[in-house]
Amino acid sequence: MSRQREAQLLRDRAHRAIVIALSAFSFVACKAVLGLDPPELDPCVDGGCFDGAADGARDAGADVAPDHGPIVGVRCGGGSFGVTGCNGPTPVCCESTDAGVTTFACVASTAACAGYPIACASYDDCTGNNVCCHSATQIKCVGTASCANADLVCEPDGAADQCPASWKCVVPLTNAGAASPYFGCMP
């Protein structure tokens, strides 16, 4: 091995040793002096978190466990709104916005919702050949011919076949002018 190559290897080893020492020092300094944990990479950087929660991070095209347990009934809310399931005597989710504050609550029917009624959150909430469809006035189950592909409502952490072939469940929806934790399909 040439002297030039040996010198380069020594410089590389020294550089690695310095980086390791500085990393160890910064960890100790953060913990001991400032009481801080070492820095971590943001899990939402490459493709975002589907509902703003880092523990529910969703890389583009990858199915990741949702940030909530199993939901019984229609998914109601999400993101910073909390998640519950609407079923039994209150099977419809009602999104209401008052003075700029959005809330979600389970109600008995779409008629009982003074805001934006949500009767489904994905095709799993519909029966037969119906699909979950987003409109300006509500989200509800309709026949496949009555819902344009761009209006299909889907679960970001659900099955890939919720959307038409080569489409993805990545479009945040807006309901009654308010940002929604529900998603739609797009090419």
PDB file of C-alpha atoms in Angstrom:
ATOM      1  CA  MET A   1       0.000   0.000   0.000  1.00  0.00           C
ATOM      2  CA  SER A   2       1.343   3.419  -0.877  1.00  0.00           C
ATOM      3  CA  ARG A   3       2.217   5.978   1.757  1.00  0.00           C
ATOM      4  CA  GLN A   4      -0.362   8.332   0.282  1.00  0.00           C
ATOM      5  CA  ARG A   5      -3.088   5.670   0.653  1.00  0.00           C
ATOM      6  CA  GLU A   6      -1.977   4.891   4.236  1.00  0.00           C
ATOM      7  CA  ALA A   7      -2.071   8.577   5.124  1.00  0.00           C
ATOM      8  CA  GLN A   8      -5.605   8.850   3.689  1.00  0.00           C
ATOM      9  CA  LEU A   9      -6.762   5.815   5.702  1.00  0.00           C
ATOM     10  CA  LEU A  10      -5.307   7.318   8.880  1.00  0.00           C
ATOM     11  CA  ARG A  11      -7.088  10.618   8.204  1.00  0.00           C
ATOM     12  CA  ASP A  12     -10.374   8.757   7.573  1.00  0.00           C
ATOM     13  CA  ARG A  13     -10.000   6.784  10.827  1.00  0.00           C
ATOM     14  CA  ALA A  14      -9.159   9.941  12.750  1.00  0.00           C
ATOM     15  CA  HIS A  15     -12.165  11.702  11.242  1.00  0.00           C
ATOM     16  CA  ARG A  16     -14.482   8.825  12.231  1.00  0.00           C
ATOM     17  CA  ALA A  17     -13.034   8.798  15.746  1.00  0.00           C
ATOM     18  CA  ILE A  18     -13.634  12.541  16.090  1.00  0.00           C
ATOM     19  CA  VAL A  19     -17.226  12.200  14.842  1.00  0.00           C
ATOM     20  CA  ILE A  20     -17.903   9.352  17.284  1.00  0.00           C
ATOM     21  CA  ALA A  21     -16.334  11.293  20.169  1.00  0.00           C
ATOM     22  CA  LEU A  22     -18.319  14.431  19.335  1.00  0.00           C
ATOM     23  CA  SER A  23     -21.543  12.414  19.072  1.00  0.00           C
ATOM     24  CA  ALA A  24     -20.916  10.815  22.457  1.00  0.00           C
ATOM     25  CA  PHE A  25     -20.025  14.193  23.957  1.00  0.00           C
ATOM     26  CA  SER A  26     -23.156  15.854  22.550  1.00  0.00           C
ATOM     27  CA  PHE A  27     -25.328  13.062  23.952  1.00  0.00           C
ATOM     28  CA  VAL A  28     -23.730  13.391  27.383  1.00  0.00           C
ATOM     29  CA  ALA A  29     -23.892  17.204  27.244  1.00  0.00           C
ATOM     30  CA  CYS A  30     -27.549  17.217  26.210  1.00  0.00           C
ATOM     31  CA  LYS A  31     -28.479  14.772  28.940  1.00  0.00           C
ATOM     32  CA  ALA A  32     -26.222  15.972  31.757  1.00  0.00           C
ATOM     33  CA  VAL A  33     -26.125  19.719  31.243  1.00  0.00           C
ATOM     34  CA  LEU A  34     -29.486  20.457  29.678  1.00  0.00           C
ATOM     35  CA  GLY A  35     -31.488  17.405  30.753  1.00  0.00           C
ATOM     36  CA  LEU A  36     -32.488  16.764  27.128  1.00  0.00           C
ATOM     37  CA  ASP A  37     -32.740  13.503  25.246  1.00  0.00           C
ATOM     38  CA  PRO A  38     -30.614  13.198  22.111  1.00  0.00           C
ATOM     39  CA  PRO A  39     -32.204  14.567  18.931  1.00  0.00           C
ATOM     40  CA  GLU A  40     -34.273  12.256  16.726  1.00  0.00           C
ATOM     41  CA  LEU A  41     -35.279  12.480  13.095  1.00  0.00           C
ATOM     42  CA  ASP A  42     -38.832  13.660  12.433  1.00  0.00           C
ATOM     43  CA  PRO A  43     -40.811  10.560  11.291  1.00  0.00           C
ATOM     44  CA  CYS A  44     -43.128  12.793   9.251  1.00  0.00           C
ATOM     45  CA  VAL A  45     -40.466  14.315   6.975  1.00  0.00           C
ATOM     46  CA  ASP A  46     -40.562  11.795   4.105  1.00  0.00           C
ATOM     47  CA  GLY A  47     -44.230  11.688   3.134  1.00  0.00           C
ATOM     48  CA  GLY A  48     -45.811  13.242   6.165  1.00  0.00           C
ATOM     49  CA  CYS A  49     -47.910  11.886   8.937  1.00  0.00           C
ATOM     50  CA  PHE A  50     -51.349  11.121   7.709  1.00  0.00           C
ATOM     51  CA  ASP A  51     -53.053  12.766  10.617  1.00  0.00           C
ATOM     52  CA  GLY A  52     -50.392  14.894  12.214  1.00  0.00           C
ATOM     53  CA  ALA A  53     -49.396  12.347  14.832  1.00  0.00           C
ATOM     54  CA  ALA A  54     -45.808  11.151  14.714  1.00  0.00           C
ATOM     55  CA  ASP A  55     -46.732   7.717  16.081  1.00  0.00           C
ATOM     56  CA  GLY A  56     -49.099   7.251  13.137  1.00  0.00           C
ATOM     57  CA  ALA A  57     -46.505   8.290  10.566  1.00  0.00           C
ATOM     58  CA  ARG A  58     -47.216   7.131   7.066  1.00  0.00           C
ATOM     59  CA  ASP A  59     -44.475   7.009   4.470  1.00  0.00           C
ATOM     60  CA  ALA A  60     -45.808   7.495   0.947  1.00  0.00           C
ATOM     61  CA  GLY A  61     -47.112   4.164  -0.308  1.00  0.00           C
ATOM     62  CA  ALA A  62     -46.406   2.206   2.896  1.00  0.00           C
ATOM     63  CA  ASP A  63     -49.052   0.876   5.240  1.00  0.00           C
ATOM     64  CA  VAL A  64     -48.209   1.711   8.845  1.00  0.00           C
ATOM     65  CA  ALA A  65     -50.183   1.005  11.989  1.00  0.00           C
ATOM     66  CA  PRO A  66     -52.651   3.793  12.749  1.00  0.00           C
ATOM     67  CA  ASP A  67     -52.280   5.983  15.840  1.00  0.00           C
ATOM     68  CA  HIS A  68     -55.474   4.562  17.362  1.00  0.00           C
ATOM     69  CA  GLY A  69     -56.730   1.145  18.333  1.00  0.00           C
ATOM     70  CA  PRO A  70     -59.432  -0.732  16.457  1.00  0.00           C
ATOM     71  CA  ILE A  71     -62.470   1.425  15.815  1.00  0.00           C
ATOM     72  CA  VAL A  72     -65.938  -0.031  16.127  1.00  0.00           C
ATOM     73  CA  GLY A  73     -68.361   1.763  13.842  1.00  0.00           C
ATOM     74  CA  VAL A  74     -67.739   4.833  11.696  1.00  0.00           C
ATOM     75  CA  ARG A  75     -64.409   6.552  12.357  1.00  0.00           C
ATOM     76  CA  CYS A  76     -65.200   9.919  13.921  1.00  0.00           C
ATOM     77  CA  GLY A  77     -62.460  12.533  14.060  1.00  0.00           C
ATOM     78  CA  GLY A  78     -58.739  11.943  13.823  1.00  0.00           C
ATOM     79  CA  GLY A  79     -55.546  13.923  13.871  1.00  0.00           C
ATOM     80  CA  SER A  80     -55.609  16.490  16.658  1.00  0.00           C
ATOM     81  CA  PHE A  81     -59.353  15.895  17.157  1.00  0.00           C
ATOM     82  CA  GLY A  82     -59.118  12.468  18.782  1.00  0.00           C
ATOM     83  CA  VAL A  83     -60.730   9.367  17.304  1.00  0.00           C
ATOM     84  CA  THR A  84     -63.814   7.464  18.328  1.00  0.00           C
ATOM     85  CA  GLY A  85     -66.196   5.065  16.618  1.00  0.00           C
ATOM     86  CA  CYS A  86     -69.863   5.902  16.040  1.00  0.00           C
ATOM     87  CA  ASN A  87     -72.186   2.901  16.260  1.00  0.00           C
ATOM     88  CA  GLY A  88     -75.294   1.581  17.965  1.00  0.00           C
ATOM     89  CA  PRO A  89     -77.796   4.373  18.767  1.00  0.00           C
ATOM     90  CA  THR A  90     -75.346   7.042  17.471  1.00  0.00           C
ATOM     91  CA  PRO A  91     -74.020   5.656  14.157  1.00  0.00           C
ATOM     92  CA  VAL A  92     -73.251   8.987  12.417  1.00  0.00           C
ATOM     93  CA  CYS A  93     -70.287  11.265  13.030  1.00  0.00           C
ATOM     94  CA  CYS A  94     -71.113  14.970  13.034  1.00  0.00           C
ATOM     95  CA  GLU A  95     -68.397  17.532  12.246  1.00  0.00           C
ATOM     96  CA  SER A  96     -69.274  20.989  13.556  1.00  0.00           C
ATOM     97  CA  THR A  97     -67.334  24.231  13.352  1.00  0.00           C
ATOM     98  CA  ASP A  98     -68.284  27.114  15.617  1.00  0.00           C
ATOM     99  CA  ALA A  99     -66.222  30.314  15.845  1.00  0.00           C
ATOM    100  CA  GLY A 100     -63.387  28.551  14.027  1.00  0.00           C
ATOM    101  CA  VAL A 101     -63.304  25.577  16.414  1.00  0.00           C
ATOM    102  CA  THR A 102     -64.051  22.174  14.845  1.00  0.00           C
ATOM    103  CA  THR A 103     -65.432  19.287  16.898  1.00  0.00           C
ATOM    104  CA  PHE A 104     -66.584  15.753  16.137  1.00  0.00           C
ATOM    105  CA  ALA A 105     -69.397  13.922  17.936  1.00  0.00           C
ATOM    106  CA  CYS A 106     -71.528  10.831  17.342  1.00  0.00           C
ATOM    107  CA  VAL A 107     -75.223  11.483  16.679  1.00  0.00           C
ATOM    108  CA  ALA A 108     -78.327   9.394  16.011  1.00  0.00           C
ATOM    109  CA  SER A 109     -78.767  10.297  12.312  1.00  0.00           C
ATOM    110  CA  THR A 110     -77.697  12.662   9.547  1.00  0.00           C
ATOM    111  CA  ALA A 111     -80.769  14.770  10.366  1.00  0.00           C
ATOM    112  CA  ALA A 112     -79.552  15.088  13.974  1.00  0.00           C
ATOM    113  CA  CYS A 113     -76.293  16.656  12.784  1.00  0.00           C
ATOM    114  CA  ALA A 114     -76.360  20.463  12.750  1.00  0.00           C
ATOM    115  CA  GLY A 115     -73.015  20.467  10.917  1.00  0.00           C
ATOM    116  CA  TYR A 116     -71.472  18.130   8.367  1.00  0.00           C
ATOM    117  CA  PRO A 117     -72.756  14.505   8.703  1.00  0.00           C
ATOM    118  CA  ILE A 118     -70.297  11.641   8.151  1.00  0.00           C
ATOM    119  CA  ALA A 119     -71.996   8.270   7.737  1.00  0.00           C
ATOM    120  CA  CYS A 120     -68.861   6.420   6.545  1.00  0.00           C
ATOM    121  CA  ALA A 121     -65.092   6.851   6.580  1.00  0.00           C
ATOM    122  CA  SER A 122     -64.151   4.165   4.023  1.00  0.00           C
ATOM    123  CA  TYR A 123     -65.805   1.572   1.828  1.00  0.00           C
ATOM    124  CA  ASP A 124     -65.646  -0.865   4.771  1.00  0.00           C
ATOM    125  CA  ASP A 125     -68.490   1.139   6.372  1.00  0.00           C
ATOM    126  CA  CYS A 126     -70.737   0.546   3.326  1.00  0.00           C
ATOM    127  CA  THR A 127     -72.716  -2.517   2.287  1.00  0.00           C
ATOM    128  CA  GLY A 128     -72.956  -4.302  -1.044  1.00  0.00           C
ATOM    129  CA  ASN A 129     -71.382  -2.462  -3.972  1.00  0.00           C
ATOM    130  CA  ASN A 130     -71.711   0.938  -2.301  1.00  0.00           C
ATOM    131  CA  VAL A 131     -68.691   3.169  -1.739  1.00  0.00           C
ATOM    132  CA  CYS A 132     -68.014   5.934   0.753  1.00  0.00           C
ATOM    133  CA  CYS A 133     -68.418   9.225  -1.106  1.00  0.00           C
ATOM    134  CA  HIS A 134     -67.502  12.826  -0.170  1.00  0.00           C
ATOM    135  CA  SER A 135     -69.765  15.681  -1.284  1.00  0.00           C
ATOM    136  CA  ALA A 136     -70.198  19.314  -0.357  1.00  0.00           C
ATOM    137  CA  THR A 137     -72.939  18.447   2.133  1.00  0.00           C
ATOM    138  CA  GLN A 138     -71.976  15.075   3.651  1.00  0.00           C
ATOM    139  CA  ILE A 139     -69.978  11.853   3.473  1.00  0.00           C
ATOM    140  CA  LYS A 140     -72.232   8.861   2.861  1.00  0.00           C
ATOM    141  CA  CYS A 141     -72.460   5.464   1.156  1.00  0.00           C
ATOM    142  CA  VAL A 142     -73.692   5.580  -2.440  1.00  0.00           C
ATOM    143  CA  GLY A 143     -73.633   3.308  -5.482  1.00  0.00           C
ATOM    144  CA  THR A 144     -70.323   3.200  -7.331  1.00  0.00           C
ATOM    145  CA  ALA A 145     -71.825   4.935 -10.390  1.00  0.00           C
ATOM    146  CA  SER A 146     -72.926   7.896  -8.226  1.00  0.00           C
ATOM    147  CA  CYS A 147     -69.447   8.769  -6.917  1.00  0.00           C
ATOM    148  CA  ALA A 148     -66.589  10.103  -9.023  1.00  0.00           C
ATOM    149  CA  ASN A 149     -63.207   8.490  -8.254  1.00  0.00           C
ATOM    150  CA  ALA A 150     -61.916  11.801  -6.881  1.00  0.00           C
ATOM    151  CA  ASP A 151     -64.712  11.831  -4.287  1.00  0.00           C
ATOM    152  CA  LEU A 152     -63.992   8.348  -2.869  1.00  0.00           C
ATOM    153  CA  VAL A 153     -63.293   8.519   0.868  1.00  0.00           C
ATOM    154  CA  CYS A 154     -60.556   6.213   2.117  1.00  0.00           C
ATOM    155  CA  GLU A 155     -58.554   5.368   5.256  1.00  0.00           C
ATOM    156  CA  PRO A 156     -54.886   6.344   4.855  1.00  0.00           C
ATOM    157  CA  ASP A 157     -53.908   3.312   6.944  1.00  0.00           C
ATOM    158  CA  GLY A 158     -56.382   1.018   5.168  1.00  0.00           C
ATOM    159  CA  ALA A 159     -56.124  -1.449   2.294  1.00  0.00           C
ATOM    160  CA  ALA A 160     -54.576  -0.287  -0.988  1.00  0.00           C
ATOM    161  CA  ASP A 161     -57.647  -1.398  -2.973  1.00  0.00           C
ATOM    162  CA  GLN A 162     -59.851   1.345  -1.464  1.00  0.00           C
ATOM    163  CA  CYS A 163     -58.912   3.576  -4.393  1.00  0.00           C
ATOM    164  CA  PRO A 164     -58.982   2.872  -8.137  1.00  0.00           C
ATOM    165  CA  ALA A 165     -55.918   1.186  -9.651  1.00  0.00           C
ATOM    166  CA  SER A 166     -52.773   3.362  -9.403  1.00  0.00           C
ATOM    167  CA  TRP A 167     -54.589   5.936  -7.216  1.00  0.00           C
ATOM    168  CA  LYS A 168     -53.513   6.603  -3.629  1.00  0.00           C
ATOM    169  CA  CYS A 169     -55.345   7.592  -0.444  1.00  0.00           C
ATOM    170  CA  VAL A 170     -53.467  10.856   0.145  1.00  0.00           C
ATOM    171  CA  VAL A 171     -55.847  13.803  -0.333  1.00  0.00           C
ATOM    172  CA  PRO A 172     -56.941  15.563   2.882  1.00  0.00           C
ATOM    173  CA  LEU A 173     -60.585  16.534   2.477  1.00  0.00           C
ATOM    174  CA  THR A 174     -62.347  19.753   3.417  1.00  0.00           C
ATOM    175  CA  ASN A 175     -65.830  19.501   4.892  1.00  0.00           C
ATOM    176  CA  ALA A 176     -68.084  22.552   5.064  1.00  0.00           C
ATOM    177  CA  GLY A 177     -65.017  24.779   4.644  1.00  0.00           C
ATOM    178  CA  ALA A 178     -63.049  23.191   7.518  1.00  0.00           C
ATOM    179  CA  ALA A 179     -59.949  21.001   7.171  1.00  0.00           C
ATOM    180  CA  SER A 180     -60.913  17.408   7.796  1.00  0.00           C
ATOM    181  CA  PRO A 181     -59.005  14.371   9.115  1.00  0.00           C
ATOM    182  CA  TYR A 182     -60.649  12.280   6.369  1.00  0.00           C
ATOM    183  CA  PHE A 183     -58.897  11.424   3.120  1.00  0.00           C
ATOM    184  CA  GLY A 184     -59.784  10.928  -0.528  1.00  0.00           C
ATOM    185  CA  CYS A 185     -58.278   9.131  -3.507  1.00  0.00           C
ATOM    186  CA  MET A 186     -56.142  10.762  -6.191  1.00  0.00           C
ATOM    187  CA  PRO A 187     -54.066   9.587  -9.158  1.00  0.00           C
TER     188      PRO A 187
END
